[in-house]
Amino acid sequence: MRDVAKEVYKKMKVGSMAWIRPVAAKGDTLPSFQSAHDSVKQLEEEGLITIGEVKRQDDGLIEAIRIQRLA
């Protein structure tokens, strides 16, 4: 499974913000996207990003994560 959070992080410039969302064309599904939240939390613990917002559906599944690159 691909690491969506790492892919987005690598494309960002320091100080910029971005939304991380599942991309159906790349095989992402909402259930598989849930692991991206763990990856984002790890990047935040390493001090590389901050999590701005986490959007959830009514059923609790994460549909989008907004991050800001710090380093």
CSV table of C-alpha atoms in Angstrom, one decimal:
chain,number,residue,atom,x,y,z
A,1,MET,CA,0.0,0.0,0.0
A,2,ARG,CA,1.3,3.4,-0.9
A,3,ASP,CA,2.0,6.1,1.8
A,4,VAL,CA,-0.2,9.0,0.7
A,5,ALA,CA,1.0,11.3,3.5
A,6,LYS,CA,4.6,10.8,2.6
A,7,GLU,CA,3.9,11.5,-1.1
A,8,VAL,CA,2.1,14.7,-0.3
A,9,TYR,CA,4.7,15.8,2.2
A,10,LYS,CA,7.5,15.4,-0.4
A,11,LYS,CA,5.7,17.6,-2.9
A,12,MET,CA,5.1,20.4,-0.4
A,13,LYS,CA,7.2,23.5,0.2
A,14,VAL,CA,8.1,24.5,3.8
A,15,GLY,CA,5.2,26.6,5.3
A,16,SER,CA,2.6,25.4,2.8
A,17,MET,CA,-0.6,23.7,3.6
A,18,ALA,CA,-2.3,20.8,1.7
A,19,TRP,CA,-5.2,18.4,1.9
A,20,ILE,CA,-4.5,14.7,1.8
A,21,ARG,CA,-7.4,12.8,0.2
A,22,PRO,CA,-7.8,9.3,-1.2
A,23,VAL,CA,-7.3,9.1,-5.0
A,24,ALA,CA,-9.5,6.4,-6.5
A,25,ALA,CA,-7.4,6.4,-9.7
A,26,LYS,CA,-4.4,5.3,-7.6
A,27,GLY,CA,-6.4,2.5,-5.9
A,28,ASP,CA,-7.2,4.4,-2.7
A,29,THR,CA,-10.5,3.6,-0.9
A,30,LEU,CA,-11.8,5.3,2.3
A,31,PRO,CA,-11.2,2.1,4.3
A,32,SER,CA,-7.6,1.9,3.1
A,33,PHE,CA,-7.1,5.7,3.5
A,34,GLN,CA,-7.5,5.3,7.3
A,35,SER,CA,-3.9,4.2,7.6
A,36,ALA,CA,-2.9,7.7,6.2
A,37,HIS,CA,-3.9,9.2,9.5
A,38,ASP,CA,-1.4,7.0,11.4
A,39,SER,CA,1.3,8.1,8.9
A,40,VAL,CA,0.3,11.8,9.4
A,41,LYS,CA,0.5,11.5,13.2
A,42,GLN,CA,4.0,10.0,12.8
A,43,LEU,CA,5.1,12.9,10.7
A,44,GLU,CA,3.7,15.3,13.2
A,45,GLU,CA,5.5,13.5,16.1
A,46,GLU,CA,8.8,13.9,14.1
A,47,GLY,CA,8.2,17.6,13.9
A,48,LEU,CA,7.9,17.7,10.1
A,49,ILE,CA,4.2,18.8,9.9
A,50,THR,CA,1.3,20.0,11.9
A,51,ILE,CA,-2.2,18.6,11.5
A,52,GLY,CA,-4.6,21.4,10.7
A,53,GLU,CA,-7.9,19.6,10.4
A,54,VAL,CA,-9.3,16.1,10.0
A,55,LYS,CA,-12.6,15.7,8.1
A,56,ARG,CA,-14.7,12.7,9.0
A,57,GLN,CA,-17.8,11.3,7.4
A,58,ASP,CA,-20.9,10.6,9.5
A,59,ASP,CA,-19.8,7.0,9.9
A,60,GLY,CA,-16.4,8.1,11.4
A,61,LEU,CA,-14.2,7.3,8.4
A,62,ILE,CA,-11.6,10.0,7.7
A,63,GLU,CA,-12.1,11.5,4.3
A,64,ALA,CA,-9.5,14.3,4.3
A,65,ILE,CA,-6.6,15.6,6.4
A,66,ARG,CA,-5.2,19.1,6.2
A,67,ILE,CA,-1.5,19.4,7.0
A,68,GLN,CA,1.2,22.1,7.1
A,69,ARG,CA,4.8,21.4,6.4
A,70,LEU,CA,7.2,22.7,9.0
A,71,ALA,CA,10.5,21.2,7.8
